[in-house]
Amino acid sequence: MGESEAKSETSLKDQGNEFFKAGNYLKAAALYTQAIKKDPSNATLYSNRAAAFLHLVKLSKAIADAEMTINLKPEWEKGYFRKGCILEAMERYEDALAAFQIASKYNPQSSEVSKKIKILTQLAKDKKRTEELENMRSNVDMAKHFDALKSELSEKYGAEDSWKEFFSFHVETVENAVKSWHETSKVDPRVYFLLNKEKTDTEKYAPAVNIDKAFESPQTHNNCFSFLRQYAEDSFAQAACLVTPKSIISYPQVWKGQGSRKWKHGQNDGIFVQFESPLVRRLWFIPSSTEKGKTLCRDPVPLDISAHEILPRVFK
């Protein structure tokens, strides 16, 4: 490269830098491109143009320039720094962190790189946790939490295949409730019935009964329970599953007892689930929490139904 060419290239780079400082990244990138044509092996030019493309959100072009910077000058931290900044903009936080760590290896004294490493470490951690939460919210698998119920059903109804149907009915009911809670932060208070396919008059009896007024007072609670017991009998229901949010219950507030009835599961809202069949009764509380702005149901906690029942025995 001749002296006049070098002067021209330097002039183009300097002009590009001036436009960059002024916030005119498009003009800066154009000038760096002209300079690169005159001096295609100059790592600084690719590094500068990568920065301009980053500001223009032309990320694929920016990353290509960062890679070229590294290829031309592999022991210069600036190429890795540029790459890290672009990967950060792409929200590829773990890859960005790796790039900044290489930059730090070549320039351990850089406070700018150290600051980026600190930020990206946290961003990568947060993103991983957000992905874990989303996975937990979208892949609801409740069956594994009800092994004790499965064992008891198998033991009490072992000679019949009905226990498998009871268990599937319960798991499906709970999973639907949890999905609703994740999507809307609420669940309708209802009792779901496993009806008898052969005996139930399905035009007269629905598989679910709303119980939104059941927990307003001892009177409404008693009336609801009496209705449900009769409904179970008249509909030839084989099993039932109550689902209700804790927040709507004025009576009975089963989380305010003492002694054996003492509540050990915090003050958070959540879902009560009560399984009823002629031979098996079980109760759980599914605590709810909010993390990173998302509602998440935790694992079901088994409760002593004799101490915390939400409704008395439905099947006579």
PDB file of N, CA, C and O in Angstrom, residues 50-79:
ATOM      1  N   ALA A  50     -17.941  -3.259  12.734  1.00  0.00           N
ATOM      2  CA  ALA A  50     -18.780  -4.139  13.568  1.00  0.00           C
ATOM      3  C   ALA A  50     -19.557  -3.322  14.596  1.00  0.00           C
ATOM      4  O   ALA A  50     -20.752  -3.566  14.828  1.00  0.00           O
ATOM      5  N   ALA A  51     -18.884  -2.341  15.196  1.00  0.00           N
ATOM      6  CA  ALA A  51     -19.547  -1.486  16.188  1.00  0.00           C
ATOM      7  C   ALA A  51     -20.661  -0.670  15.533  1.00  0.00           C
ATOM      8  O   ALA A  51     -21.747  -0.496  16.105  1.00  0.00           O
ATOM      9  N   ALA A  52     -20.398  -0.149  14.315  1.00  0.00           N
ATOM     10  CA  ALA A  52     -21.417   0.626  13.602  1.00  0.00           C
ATOM     11  C   ALA A  52     -22.618  -0.253  13.257  1.00  0.00           C
ATOM     12  O   ALA A  52     -23.776   0.146  13.461  1.00  0.00           O
ATOM     13  N   PHE A  53     -22.346  -1.473  12.749  1.00  0.00           N
ATOM     14  CA  PHE A  53     -23.436  -2.390  12.417  1.00  0.00           C
ATOM     15  C   PHE A  53     -24.242  -2.773  13.662  1.00  0.00           C
ATOM     16  O   PHE A  53     -25.457  -2.963  13.599  1.00  0.00           O
ATOM     17  N   LEU A  54     -23.573  -2.902  14.790  1.00  0.00           N
ATOM     18  CA  LEU A  54     -24.273  -3.213  16.039  1.00  0.00           C
ATOM     19  C   LEU A  54     -25.267  -2.117  16.373  1.00  0.00           C
ATOM     20  O   LEU A  54     -26.419  -2.387  16.723  1.00  0.00           O
ATOM     21  N   HIS A  55     -24.850  -0.871  16.255  1.00  0.00           N
ATOM     22  CA  HIS A  55     -25.760   0.256  16.531  1.00  0.00           C
ATOM     23  C   HIS A  55     -26.915   0.296  15.531  1.00  0.00           C
ATOM     24  O   HIS A  55     -28.006   0.744  15.871  1.00  0.00           O
ATOM     25  N   LEU A  56     -26.662  -0.176  14.311  1.00  0.00           N
ATOM     26  CA  LEU A  56     -27.705  -0.205  13.278  1.00  0.00           C
ATOM     27  C   LEU A  56     -28.580  -1.460  13.384  1.00  0.00           C
ATOM     28  O   LEU A  56     -29.503  -1.648  12.598  1.00  0.00           O
ATOM     29  N   VAL A  57     -28.268  -2.297  14.362  1.00  0.00           N
ATOM     30  CA  VAL A  57     -28.954  -3.581  14.597  1.00  0.00           C
ATOM     31  C   VAL A  57     -28.881  -4.481  13.359  1.00  0.00           C
ATOM     32  O   VAL A  57     -29.813  -5.220  13.050  1.00  0.00           O
ATOM     33  N   LYS A  58     -27.772  -4.393  12.644  1.00  0.00           N
ATOM     34  CA  LYS A  58     -27.497  -5.328  11.549  1.00  0.00           C
ATOM     35  C   LYS A  58     -26.553  -6.385  12.125  1.00  0.00           C
ATOM     36  O   LYS A  58     -25.336  -6.378  11.884  1.00  0.00           O
ATOM     37  N   LEU A  59     -27.152  -7.268  12.905  1.00  0.00           N
ATOM     38  CA  LEU A  59     -26.349  -8.134  13.768  1.00  0.00           C
ATOM     39  C   LEU A  59     -25.588  -9.223  13.009  1.00  0.00           C
ATOM     40  O   LEU A  59     -24.479  -9.584  13.403  1.00  0.00           O
ATOM     41  N   SER A  60     -26.158  -9.740  11.933  1.00  0.00           N
ATOM     42  CA  SER A  60     -25.433 -10.780  11.179  1.00  0.00           C
ATOM     43  C   SER A  60     -24.193 -10.183  10.512  1.00  0.00           C
ATOM     44  O   SER A  60     -23.131 -10.817  10.467  1.00  0.00           O
ATOM     45  N   LYS A  61     -24.327  -8.935  10.016  1.00  0.00           N
ATOM     46  CA  LYS A  61     -23.160  -8.258   9.422  1.00  0.00           C
ATOM     47  C   LYS A  61     -22.137  -7.912  10.511  1.00  0.00           C
ATOM     48  O   LYS A  61     -20.921  -8.021  10.303  1.00  0.00           O
ATOM     49  N   ALA A  62     -22.665  -7.499  11.673  1.00  0.00           N
ATOM     50  CA  ALA A  62     -21.784  -7.125  12.780  1.00  0.00           C
ATOM     51  C   ALA A  62     -20.960  -8.313  13.254  1.00  0.00           C
ATOM     52  O   ALA A  62     -19.742  -8.202  13.473  1.00  0.00           O
ATOM     53  N   ILE A  63     -21.609  -9.478  13.396  1.00  0.00           N
ATOM     54  CA  ILE A  63     -20.894 -10.651  13.907  1.00  0.00           C
ATOM     55  C   ILE A  63     -19.855 -11.123  12.892  1.00  0.00           C
ATOM     56  O   ILE A  63     -18.759 -11.577  13.262  1.00  0.00           O
ATOM     57  N   ALA A  64     -20.169 -10.981  11.595  1.00  0.00           N
ATOM     58  CA  ALA A  64     -19.204 -11.366  10.558  1.00  0.00           C
ATOM     59  C   ALA A  64     -17.951 -10.491  10.635  1.00  0.00           C
ATOM     60  O   ALA A  64     -16.820 -10.982  10.506  1.00  0.00           O
ATOM     61  N   ASP A  65     -18.158  -9.192  10.897  1.00  0.00           N
ATOM     62  CA  ASP A  65     -17.008  -8.286  11.029  1.00  0.00           C
ATOM     63  C   ASP A  65     -16.203  -8.570  12.288  1.00  0.00           C
ATOM     64  O   ASP A  65     -14.969  -8.464  12.291  1.00  0.00           O
ATOM     65  N   ALA A  66     -16.899  -8.933  13.363  1.00  0.00           N
ATOM     66  CA  ALA A  66     -16.188  -9.277  14.606  1.00  0.00           C
ATOM     67  C   ALA A  66     -15.320 -10.515  14.394  1.00  0.00           C
ATOM     68  O   ALA A  66     -14.172 -10.582  14.847  1.00  0.00           O
ATOM     69  N   GLU A  67     -15.885 -11.514  13.705  1.00  0.00           N
ATOM     70  CA  GLU A  67     -15.119 -12.739  13.412  1.00  0.00           C
ATOM     71  C   GLU A  67     -13.909 -12.430  12.525  1.00  0.00           C
ATOM     72  O   GLU A  67     -12.826 -12.985  12.717  1.00  0.00           O
ATOM     73  N   MET A  68     -14.101 -11.524  11.558  1.00  0.00           N
ATOM     74  CA  MET A  68     -12.984 -11.149  10.690  1.00  0.00           C
ATOM     75  C   MET A  68     -11.902 -10.427  11.484  1.00  0.00           C
ATOM     76  O   MET A  68     -10.696 -10.647  11.269  1.00  0.00           O
ATOM     77  N   THR A  69     -12.323  -9.592  12.439  1.00  0.00           N
ATOM     78  CA  THR A  69     -11.364  -8.899  13.315  1.00  0.00           C
ATOM     79  C   THR A  69     -10.508  -9.919  14.066  1.00  0.00           C
ATOM     80  O   THR A  69      -9.280  -9.792  14.148  1.00  0.00           O
ATOM     81  N   ILE A  70     -11.158 -10.952  14.595  1.00  0.00           N
ATOM     82  CA  ILE A  70     -10.457 -12.003  15.348  1.00  0.00           C
ATOM     83  C   ILE A  70      -9.512 -12.784  14.437  1.00  0.00           C
ATOM     84  O   ILE A  70      -8.370 -13.095  14.806  1.00  0.00           O
ATOM     85  N   ASN A  71      -9.984 -13.096  13.225  1.00  0.00           N
ATOM     86  CA  ASN A  71      -9.140 -13.844  12.279  1.00  0.00           C
ATOM     87  C   ASN A  71      -7.878 -13.068  11.914  1.00  0.00           C
ATOM     88  O   ASN A  71      -6.788 -13.633  11.800  1.00  0.00           O
ATOM     89  N   LEU A  72      -8.042 -11.758  11.726  1.00  0.00           N
ATOM     90  CA  LEU A  72      -6.911 -10.925  11.316  1.00  0.00           C
ATOM     91  C   LEU A  72      -5.947 -10.648  12.472  1.00  0.00           C
ATOM     92  O   LEU A  72      -4.742 -10.511  12.277  1.00  0.00           O
ATOM     93  N   LYS A  73      -6.510 -10.585  13.697  1.00  0.00           N
ATOM     94  CA  LYS A  73      -5.676 -10.217  14.853  1.00  0.00           C
ATOM     95  C   LYS A  73      -6.138 -11.026  16.071  1.00  0.00           C
ATOM     96  O   LYS A  73      -6.790 -10.514  16.991  1.00  0.00           O
ATOM     97  N   PRO A  74      -5.827 -12.316  16.092  1.00  0.00           N
ATOM     98  CA  PRO A  74      -6.393 -13.228  17.099  1.00  0.00           C
ATOM     99  C   PRO A  74      -5.999 -12.937  18.545  1.00  0.00           C
ATOM    100  O   PRO A  74      -6.655 -13.429  19.462  1.00  0.00           O
ATOM    101  N   GLU A  75      -4.957 -12.168  18.787  1.00  0.00           N
ATOM    102  CA  GLU A  75      -4.561 -11.894  20.175  1.00  0.00           C
ATOM    103  C   GLU A  75      -4.941 -10.483  20.615  1.00  0.00           C
ATOM    104  O   GLU A  75      -4.482  -9.998  21.655  1.00  0.00           O
ATOM    105  N   TRP A  76      -5.799  -9.852  19.840  1.00  0.00           N
ATOM    106  CA  TRP A  76      -6.275  -8.506  20.189  1.00  0.00           C
ATOM    107  C   TRP A  76      -7.643  -8.646  20.843  1.00  0.00           C
ATOM    108  O   TRP A  76      -8.577  -9.191  20.257  1.00  0.00           O
ATOM    109  N   GLU A  77      -7.769  -8.155  22.064  1.00  0.00           N
ATOM    110  CA  GLU A  77      -9.015  -8.389  22.811  1.00  0.00           C
ATOM    111  C   GLU A  77     -10.228  -7.719  22.187  1.00  0.00           C
ATOM    112  O   GLU A  77     -11.377  -8.118  22.400  1.00  0.00           O
ATOM    113  N   LYS A  78      -9.991  -6.670  21.373  1.00  0.00           N
ATOM    114  CA  LYS A  78     -11.103  -5.885  20.847  1.00  0.00           C
ATOM    115  C   LYS A  78     -12.047  -6.722  19.985  1.00  0.00           C
ATOM    116  O   LYS A  78     -13.261  -6.550  20.027  1.00  0.00           O
ATOM    117  N   GLY A  79     -11.489  -7.662  19.205  1.00  0.00           N
ATOM    118  CA  GLY A  79     -12.342  -8.514  18.372  1.00  0.00           C
ATOM    119  C   GLY A  79     -13.298  -9.343  19.207  1.00  0.00           C
ATOM    120  O   GLY A  79     -14.488  -9.459  18.895  1.00  0.00           O
TER     121      GLY A  79
END
